[in-house]
mmCIF file of C-alpha atoms in Angstrom:
data_model
loop_
_atom_site.group_PDB
_atom_site.id
_atom_site.type_symbol
_atom_site.label_atom_id
_atom_site.label_comp_id
_atom_site.label_asym_id
_atom_site.label_seq_id
_atom_site.Cartn_x
_atom_site.Cartn_y
_atom_site.Cartn_z
ATOM 1 C CA MET S 1 70.013 14.668 15.248
ATOM 2 C CA THR S 2 70.738 18.364 14.733
ATOM 3 C CA GLU S 3 68.391 20.707 12.913
ATOM 4 C CA VAL S 4 70.814 20.717 9.963
ATOM 5 C CA SER S 5 70.881 16.931 9.723
ATOM 6 C CA LEU S 6 67.092 16.797 9.811
ATOM 7 C CA THR S 7 66.786 19.089 6.807
ATOM 8 C CA ARG S 8 70.037 18.050 5.087
ATOM 9 C CA PRO S 9 70.482 14.421 6.189
ATOM 10 C CA ALA S 10 73.376 13.644 3.852
ATOM 11 C CA VAL S 11 75.680 15.648 6.145
ATOM 12 C CA GLU S 12 75.404 12.843 8.708
ATOM 13 C CA SER S 13 77.841 10.889 6.528
ATOM 14 C CA GLY S 14 80.663 13.261 7.528
ATOM 15 C CA THR S 15 83.122 15.121 5.324
ATOM 16 C CA PHE S 16 86.348 14.491 3.448
ATOM 17 C CA SER S 17 88.716 17.017 1.846
ATOM 18 C CA ILE S 18 89.606 16.030 -1.714
ATOM 19 C CA GLY S 19 93.201 16.975 -2.359
ATOM 20 C CA GLY S 20 93.385 18.282 1.199
ATOM 21 C CA ASP S 21 91.551 21.509 0.400
ATOM 22 C CA LEU S 22 88.203 20.639 -1.201
ATOM 23 C CA PRO S 23 85.730 19.551 1.505
ATOM 24 C CA VAL S 24 82.746 17.442 0.428
ATOM 25 C CA VAL S 25 79.978 15.593 2.224
ATOM 26 C CA ARG S 26 81.064 11.953 1.976
ATOM 27 C CA LEU S 27 77.776 10.625 0.606
ATOM 28 C CA GLY S 28 77.644 12.028 -2.899
ATOM 29 C CA PHE S 29 75.551 11.502 -6.006
ATOM 30 C CA GLY S 30 76.487 9.726 -9.229
ATOM 31 C CA ALA S 31 74.764 11.271 -12.246
ATOM 32 C CA MET S 32 75.231 8.403 -14.707
ATOM 33 C CA ARG S 33 71.734 6.952 -14.450
ATOM 34 C CA LEU S 34 70.008 10.241 -15.199
ATOM 35 C CA THR S 35 70.452 9.445 -18.893
ATOM 36 C CA GLY S 36 68.511 7.091 -21.160
ATOM 37 C CA PRO S 37 68.672 3.273 -21.294
ATOM 38 C CA GLY S 38 72.198 1.955 -21.812
ATOM 39 C CA ILE S 39 73.452 5.314 -20.479
ATOM 40 C CA TRP S 40 72.603 6.643 -23.924
ATOM 41 C CA GLY S 41 70.532 9.634 -24.939
ATOM 42 C CA GLU S 42 68.024 11.717 -23.071
ATOM 43 C CA PRO S 43 66.326 10.526 -19.856
ATOM 44 C CA LEU S 44 62.895 8.972 -20.093
ATOM 45 C CA ASP S 45 61.629 11.695 -17.753
ATOM 46 C CA ARG S 46 63.698 14.877 -18.019
ATOM 47 C CA ASN S 47 61.717 16.731 -15.353
ATOM 48 C CA GLU S 48 62.319 13.936 -12.859
ATOM 49 C CA ALA S 49 66.034 13.941 -13.665
ATOM 50 C CA VAL S 50 66.233 17.675 -12.988
ATOM 51 C CA ASN S 51 64.232 17.239 -9.789
ATOM 52 C CA VAL S 52 66.574 14.485 -8.576
ATOM 53 C CA LEU S 53 69.582 16.766 -8.919
ATOM 54 C CA ARG S 54 67.884 19.668 -7.154
ATOM 55 C CA ARG S 55 66.604 17.420 -4.391
ATOM 56 C CA ALA S 56 70.061 15.888 -3.907
ATOM 57 C CA VAL S 57 71.473 19.323 -3.115
ATOM 58 C CA GLU S 58 68.528 20.126 -0.844
ATOM 59 C CA LEU S 59 69.266 16.940 1.107
ATOM 60 C CA GLY S 60 72.826 18.094 1.788
ATOM 61 C CA ILE S 61 74.765 16.415 -1.021
ATOM 62 C CA ASN S 62 77.479 18.708 -2.370
ATOM 63 C CA PHE S 63 79.548 16.220 -4.397
ATOM 64 C CA ILE S 64 78.175 15.228 -7.806
ATOM 65 C CA ASP S 65 80.068 12.872 -10.089
ATOM 66 C CA THR S 66 79.474 12.743 -13.835
ATOM 67 C CA ALA S 67 81.348 12.166 -17.113
ATOM 68 C CA ASP S 68 81.323 13.398 -20.687
ATOM 69 C CA SER S 69 80.436 9.863 -21.793
ATOM 70 C CA TYR S 70 77.166 9.706 -19.851
ATOM 71 C CA GLY S 71 74.669 10.233 -22.627
ATOM 72 C CA PRO S 72 77.153 11.131 -24.070
ATOM 73 C CA TYR S 73 77.113 14.724 -22.829
ATOM 74 C CA VAL S 74 73.541 14.469 -21.525
ATOM 75 C CA SER S 75 74.381 14.164 -17.818
ATOM 76 C CA GLU S 76 76.597 17.256 -17.788
ATOM 77 C CA GLY S 77 73.889 19.251 -19.540
ATOM 78 C CA LEU S 78 71.290 18.171 -17.009
ATOM 79 C CA ILE S 79 73.521 19.238 -14.133
ATOM 80 C CA ARG S 80 73.871 22.723 -15.568
ATOM 81 C CA GLU S 81 70.145 22.978 -16.287
ATOM 82 C CA ALA S 82 69.224 21.895 -12.768
ATOM 83 C CA LEU S 83 71.853 23.586 -10.626
ATOM 84 C CA HIS S 84 73.524 26.512 -12.388
ATOM 85 C CA PRO S 85 74.433 29.004 -10.995
ATOM 86 C CA TYR S 86 76.073 26.621 -8.566
ATOM 87 C CA ALA S 87 76.209 26.928 -4.796
ATOM 88 C CA ASP S 88 79.649 27.946 -3.537
ATOM 89 C CA ASP S 89 80.222 24.600 -1.813
ATOM 90 C CA LEU S 90 79.025 22.380 -4.684
ATOM 91 C CA VAL S 91 81.776 20.184 -6.150
ATOM 92 C CA ILE S 92 81.195 18.741 -9.610
ATOM 93 C CA ALA S 93 83.575 15.997 -10.694
ATOM 94 C CA THR S 94 83.635 14.863 -14.291
ATOM 95 C CA LYS S 95 85.656 12.434 -16.387
ATOM 96 C CA ALA S 96 87.063 11.954 -19.885
ATOM 97 C CA GLY S 97 88.676 9.005 -21.634
ATOM 98 C CA LEU S 98 85.794 6.838 -22.833
ATOM 99 C CA ALA S 99 84.203 7.240 -26.265
ATOM 100 C CA ARG S 100 80.671 6.040 -26.999
ATOM 101 C CA THR S 101 79.345 4.383 -30.150
ATOM 102 C CA GLY S 102 75.943 3.289 -28.898
ATOM 103 C CA PRO S 103 73.918 2.162 -25.868
ATOM 104 C CA GLY S 104 76.083 0.135 -23.502
ATOM 105 C CA GLU S 105 79.175 0.583 -25.689
ATOM 106 C CA TRP S 106 82.308 2.094 -24.112
ATOM 107 C CA HIS S 107 85.761 2.448 -25.712
ATOM 108 C CA PRO S 108 88.926 3.788 -24.041
ATOM 109 C CA LEU S 109 90.256 6.808 -25.918
ATOM 110 C CA GLY S 110 93.199 8.528 -24.281
ATOM 111 C CA ARG S 111 94.861 10.449 -27.089
ATOM 112 C CA PRO S 112 96.046 13.746 -25.572
ATOM 113 C CA GLU S 113 94.257 15.919 -28.128
ATOM 114 C CA TYR S 114 90.979 14.092 -27.426
ATOM 115 C CA LEU S 115 91.293 14.432 -23.651
ATOM 116 C CA ARG S 116 91.975 18.155 -23.977
ATOM 117 C CA GLN S 117 89.016 18.587 -26.326
ATOM 118 C CA GLU S 118 86.704 16.833 -23.891
ATOM 119 C CA ALA S 119 87.935 18.918 -20.968
ATOM 120 C CA GLU S 120 87.208 22.120 -22.865
ATOM 121 C CA MET S 121 83.756 20.861 -23.853
ATOM 122 C CA SER S 122 82.945 19.772 -20.296
ATOM 123 C CA LEU S 123 83.841 23.237 -19.024
ATOM 124 C CA ARG S 124 81.465 24.740 -21.563
ATOM 125 C CA ARG S 125 78.612 22.289 -20.961
ATOM 126 C CA LEU S 126 78.815 22.597 -17.187
ATOM 127 C CA GLY S 127 79.225 26.368 -17.268
ATOM 128 C CA LEU S 128 82.462 26.265 -15.286
ATOM 129 C CA GLU S 129 85.759 28.105 -15.518
ATOM 130 C CA ARG S 130 87.511 25.304 -13.638
ATOM 131 C CA ILE S 131 86.667 21.632 -13.052
ATOM 132 C CA ASP S 132 87.161 20.868 -9.365
ATOM 133 C CA LEU S 133 87.963 17.183 -9.954
ATOM 134 C CA PHE S 134 88.804 15.965 -13.446
ATOM 135 C CA GLN S 135 89.264 12.207 -13.740
ATOM 136 C CA LEU S 136 90.784 9.942 -16.366
ATOM 137 C CA HIS S 137 87.828 7.639 -16.937
ATOM 138 C CA ARG S 138 89.841 4.646 -18.110
ATOM 139 C CA VAL S 139 93.450 4.132 -19.095
ATOM 140 C CA ASP S 140 93.795 3.682 -22.857
ATOM 141 C CA PRO S 141 96.272 0.818 -23.344
ATOM 142 C CA GLN S 142 97.210 2.232 -26.765
ATOM 143 C CA VAL S 143 98.571 5.486 -25.275
ATOM 144 C CA PRO S 144 101.305 5.816 -22.620
ATOM 145 C CA LEU S 145 99.655 6.501 -19.261
ATOM 146 C CA GLU S 146 102.137 9.287 -18.644
ATOM 147 C CA ASP S 147 100.932 11.080 -21.790
ATOM 148 C CA GLN S 148 97.304 10.771 -20.737
ATOM 149 C CA VAL S 149 97.954 12.146 -17.254
ATOM 150 C CA GLY S 150 100.229 14.790 -18.728
ATOM 151 C CA VAL S 151 97.243 16.441 -20.407
ATOM 152 C CA PHE S 152 95.567 16.737 -17.019
ATOM 153 C CA VAL S 153 98.726 18.348 -15.622
ATOM 154 C CA ASP S 154 98.716 20.907 -18.437
ATOM 155 C CA LEU S 155 95.056 21.711 -17.766
ATOM 156 C CA GLN S 156 95.814 22.071 -14.076
ATOM 157 C CA ARG S 157 98.654 24.511 -14.789
ATOM 158 C CA GLU S 158 96.301 26.517 -16.997
ATOM 159 C CA GLY S 159 93.799 26.832 -14.141
ATOM 160 C CA LYS S 160 91.139 24.744 -15.891
ATOM 161 C CA VAL S 161 91.400 21.793 -13.487
ATOM 162 C CA ARG S 162 91.787 21.971 -9.713
ATOM 163 C CA HIS S 163 92.442 18.326 -8.793
ATOM 164 C CA ILE S 164 93.237 15.223 -10.840
ATOM 165 C CA GLY S 165 91.595 11.847 -10.313
ATOM 166 C CA LEU S 166 91.823 8.373 -11.810
ATOM 167 C CA SER S 167 89.150 5.788 -12.534
ATOM 168 C CA ASN S 168 89.240 2.033 -13.136
ATOM 169 C CA VAL S 169 92.927 1.706 -12.294
ATOM 170 C CA SER S 170 95.290 -0.746 -10.688
ATOM 171 C CA LEU S 171 97.680 0.019 -7.854
ATOM 172 C CA GLY S 172 100.564 0.058 -10.309
ATOM 173 C CA GLU S 173 98.810 2.556 -12.557
ATOM 174 C CA ILE S 174 98.135 4.855 -9.598
ATOM 175 C CA ARG S 175 101.815 4.873 -8.710
ATOM 176 C CA ARG S 176 102.825 5.583 -12.308
ATOM 177 C CA ALA S 177 100.348 8.457 -12.442
ATOM 178 C CA GLN S 178 101.621 9.850 -9.145
ATOM 179 C CA ALA S 179 105.079 10.102 -10.676
ATOM 180 C CA VAL S 180 103.607 12.561 -13.186
ATOM 181 C CA ALA S 181 100.991 14.459 -11.173
ATOM 182 C CA PRO S 182 99.493 14.860 -7.711
ATOM 183 C CA ILE S 183 96.526 12.479 -7.661
ATOM 184 C CA ALA S 184 93.593 13.412 -5.413
ATOM 185 C CA SER S 185 91.151 10.528 -5.891
ATOM 186 C CA VAL S 186 90.538 7.093 -7.346
ATOM 187 C CA GLN S 187 87.207 5.790 -8.628
ATOM 188 C CA ASN S 188 86.982 1.987 -8.875
ATOM 189 C CA ARG S 189 84.218 -0.565 -8.657
ATOM 190 C CA TYR S 190 83.790 -1.594 -5.029
ATOM 191 C CA ASN S 191 80.853 -2.887 -3.006
ATOM 192 C CA LEU S 192 79.876 -5.567 -0.522
ATOM 193 C CA ALA S 193 79.905 -8.229 -3.213
ATOM 194 C CA ASP S 194 82.998 -7.089 -5.145
ATOM 195 C CA ARG S 195 86.126 -6.084 -3.251
ATOM 196 C CA THR S 196 88.733 -6.753 -5.891
ATOM 197 C CA SER S 197 89.982 -3.175 -5.382
ATOM 198 C CA GLU S 198 90.732 -3.773 -1.692
ATOM 199 C CA ASP S 199 94.441 -3.108 -2.244
ATOM 200 C CA VAL S 200 93.633 0.157 -4.020
ATOM 201 C CA LEU S 201 91.337 1.253 -1.200
ATOM 202 C CA ASP S 202 94.008 0.470 1.406
ATOM 203 C CA TYR S 203 96.556 2.476 -0.594
ATOM 204 C CA CYS S 204 94.153 5.416 -0.897
ATOM 205 C CA GLU S 205 93.691 5.388 2.860
ATOM 206 C CA VAL S 206 97.451 5.504 3.460
ATOM 207 C CA GLU S 207 97.906 8.277 0.859
ATOM 208 C CA ASN S 208 94.731 10.155 1.919
ATOM 209 C CA LEU S 209 93.265 9.904 -1.575
ATOM 210 C CA GLY S 210 89.498 10.011 -1.898
ATOM 211 C CA PHE S 211 88.166 6.573 -2.889
ATOM 212 C CA ILE S 212 84.986 6.882 -4.947
ATOM 213 C CA PRO S 213 83.340 3.465 -5.290
ATOM 214 C CA TRP S 214 80.986 2.865 -8.192
ATOM 215 C CA PHE S 215 78.244 0.218 -8.404
ATOM 216 C CA THR S 216 77.870 0.809 -4.677
ATOM 217 C CA ILE S 217 74.637 -1.016 -3.897
ATOM 218 C CA ALA S 218 75.415 -4.443 -5.381
ATOM 219 C CA THR S 219 74.912 -7.025 -2.640
ATOM 220 C CA GLY S 220 75.172 -10.392 -4.371
ATOM 221 C CA ASP S 221 73.729 -13.226 -2.302
ATOM 222 C CA LEU S 222 73.943 -11.240 0.946
ATOM 223 C CA ALA S 223 70.329 -10.062 0.613
ATOM 224 C CA SER S 224 68.980 -13.592 0.123
ATOM 225 C CA PRO S 225 66.452 -14.780 2.710
ATOM 226 C CA GLY S 226 68.359 -15.664 5.855
ATOM 227 C CA GLY S 227 71.532 -13.980 4.626
ATOM 228 C CA PRO S 228 73.476 -11.319 6.567
ATOM 229 C CA LEU S 229 71.824 -8.344 4.862
ATOM 230 C CA ASP S 230 68.371 -9.826 5.296
ATOM 231 C CA ALA S 231 68.962 -10.421 9.004
ATOM 232 C CA ILE S 232 70.398 -6.962 9.691
ATOM 233 C CA ALA S 233 67.649 -5.297 7.661
ATOM 234 C CA THR S 234 65.164 -7.003 9.972
ATOM 235 C CA GLU S 235 67.111 -5.836 13.050
ATOM 236 C CA THR S 236 67.464 -2.217 11.962
ATOM 237 C CA GLY S 237 64.460 -1.580 9.749
ATOM 238 C CA ALA S 238 66.864 -0.333 7.061
ATOM 239 C CA THR S 239 66.741 -1.450 3.435
ATOM 240 C CA PRO S 240 69.500 -3.624 1.943
ATOM 241 C CA ALA S 241 70.630 -0.656 -0.170
ATOM 242 C CA GLN S 242 70.932 1.548 2.912
ATOM 243 C CA LEU S 243 72.922 -1.129 4.708
ATOM 244 C CA ALA S 244 75.269 -1.528 1.737
ATOM 245 C CA LEU S 245 75.935 2.226 1.725
ATOM 246 C CA ALA S 246 76.320 2.423 5.503
ATOM 247 C CA TRP S 247 78.844 -0.412 5.349
ATOM 248 C CA LEU S 248 80.860 1.490 2.733
ATOM 249 C CA LEU S 249 80.857 4.690 4.803
ATOM 250 C CA ARG S 250 82.048 2.730 7.845
ATOM 251 C CA ARG S 251 84.689 0.824 5.898
ATOM 252 C CA SER S 252 87.070 3.764 5.459
ATOM 253 C CA PRO S 253 87.233 7.504 6.206
ATOM 254 C CA VAL S 254 88.359 8.158 2.598
ATOM 255 C CA MET S 255 85.293 6.393 1.144
ATOM 256 C CA LEU S 256 83.038 8.648 -0.951
ATOM 257 C CA PRO S 257 80.067 6.591 -2.183
ATOM 258 C CA ILE S 258 78.131 8.058 -5.130
ATOM 259 C CA PRO S 259 74.905 6.042 -5.468
ATOM 260 C CA GLY S 260 72.927 7.140 -8.489
ATOM 261 C CA THR S 261 69.261 7.063 -9.372
ATOM 262 C CA SER S 262 66.719 8.696 -11.658
ATOM 263 C CA SER S 263 64.027 8.662 -8.942
ATOM 264 C CA VAL S 264 63.484 11.236 -6.194
ATOM 265 C CA ALA S 265 62.021 8.521 -3.941
ATOM 266 C CA HIS S 266 65.037 6.248 -4.426
ATOM 267 C CA LEU S 267 67.333 9.213 -3.779
ATOM 268 C CA ALA S 268 65.691 9.792 -0.398
ATOM 269 C CA GLU S 269 66.149 6.115 0.475
ATOM 270 C CA ASN S 270 69.860 6.256 -0.387
ATOM 271 C CA VAL S 271 70.429 9.413 1.644
ATOM 272 C CA GLY S 272 68.818 7.671 4.614
ATOM 273 C CA ALA S 273 72.005 5.592 4.845
ATOM 274 C CA ALA S 274 74.012 8.626 5.986
ATOM 275 C CA ALA S 275 72.696 8.470 9.544
ATOM 276 C CA LEU S 276 72.664 4.675 9.787
ATOM 277 C CA GLN S 277 75.209 3.487 12.348
ATOM 278 C CA LEU S 278 76.159 -0.170 12.087
ATOM 279 C CA SER S 279 77.439 -1.928 15.182
ATOM 280 C CA ASP S 280 80.805 -3.679 15.116
ATOM 281 C CA ALA S 281 79.003 -7.008 15.002
ATOM 282 C CA GLN S 282 76.739 -5.953 12.150
ATOM 283 C CA SER S 283 79.615 -4.557 10.116
ATOM 284 C CA ALA S 284 81.658 -7.708 10.712
ATOM 285 C CA ALA S 285 78.742 -9.913 9.682
ATOM 286 C CA LEU S 286 78.430 -8.052 6.392
ATOM 287 C CA SER S 287 82.185 -8.101 5.784
ATOM 288 C CA GLU S 288 82.496 -11.793 6.500
ATOM 289 C CA GLY S 289 79.306 -12.785 4.700
ATOM 290 C CA ALA S 290 80.434 -11.667 1.256
#
């Protein structure tokens, strides 16, 4: 390992250029779980949440994903408190399109005036003049998709958004959005145990769109005693979570995993996956075992 990778191990995961001009270290950080229970309210330990963000950057992570709905608004505020003024290479992605009414409650809200309002508020909370990656958090079925994406196009033209992303979308919705705007990334649920977005990932690879999987460490029955994850963990000395992340990184060059945590110790464990190299046989065993 190089001196850089020893002090900033996340860089071992490689890089990807979002939108072709925004390079990020592939192993990022998802800031959802820095908030309170049910992704609602303040964190149980605010100091630890701030320390996690600062430590993530120290470990070489330069891609942080958040959303206005995390808290709501709490996650974005924590990012500014911990990291502002931001390093030149730090990319903060945020999202709008989900309204909150309580812990664990999420409601699509894609009215154009609401999306614009949330973009302006995110800029203010994060202390940014431009959001590097602004994502539609979920398509509101009550509003034409083209109208929702159109707001993002307007913000892009105004210089308030650099790249546009989508979240929780189907292949058909991606194509409809691409007819309105250049799309740089897609964020869907994807992990060893849930690959229902396989077609979306394959499309992102062809189109060179960043694919940002959420719920990255779910392993289902693979970690059961005698299962593929259990066996490979014994072979490598890695944890099941590290293996799940390493498998994602190996799965596609456009894959940008964003494991989240509210613990500095757990953060260090996740980052340890960046340098973990699975053999062809190990990767195949995990792929076939799910």
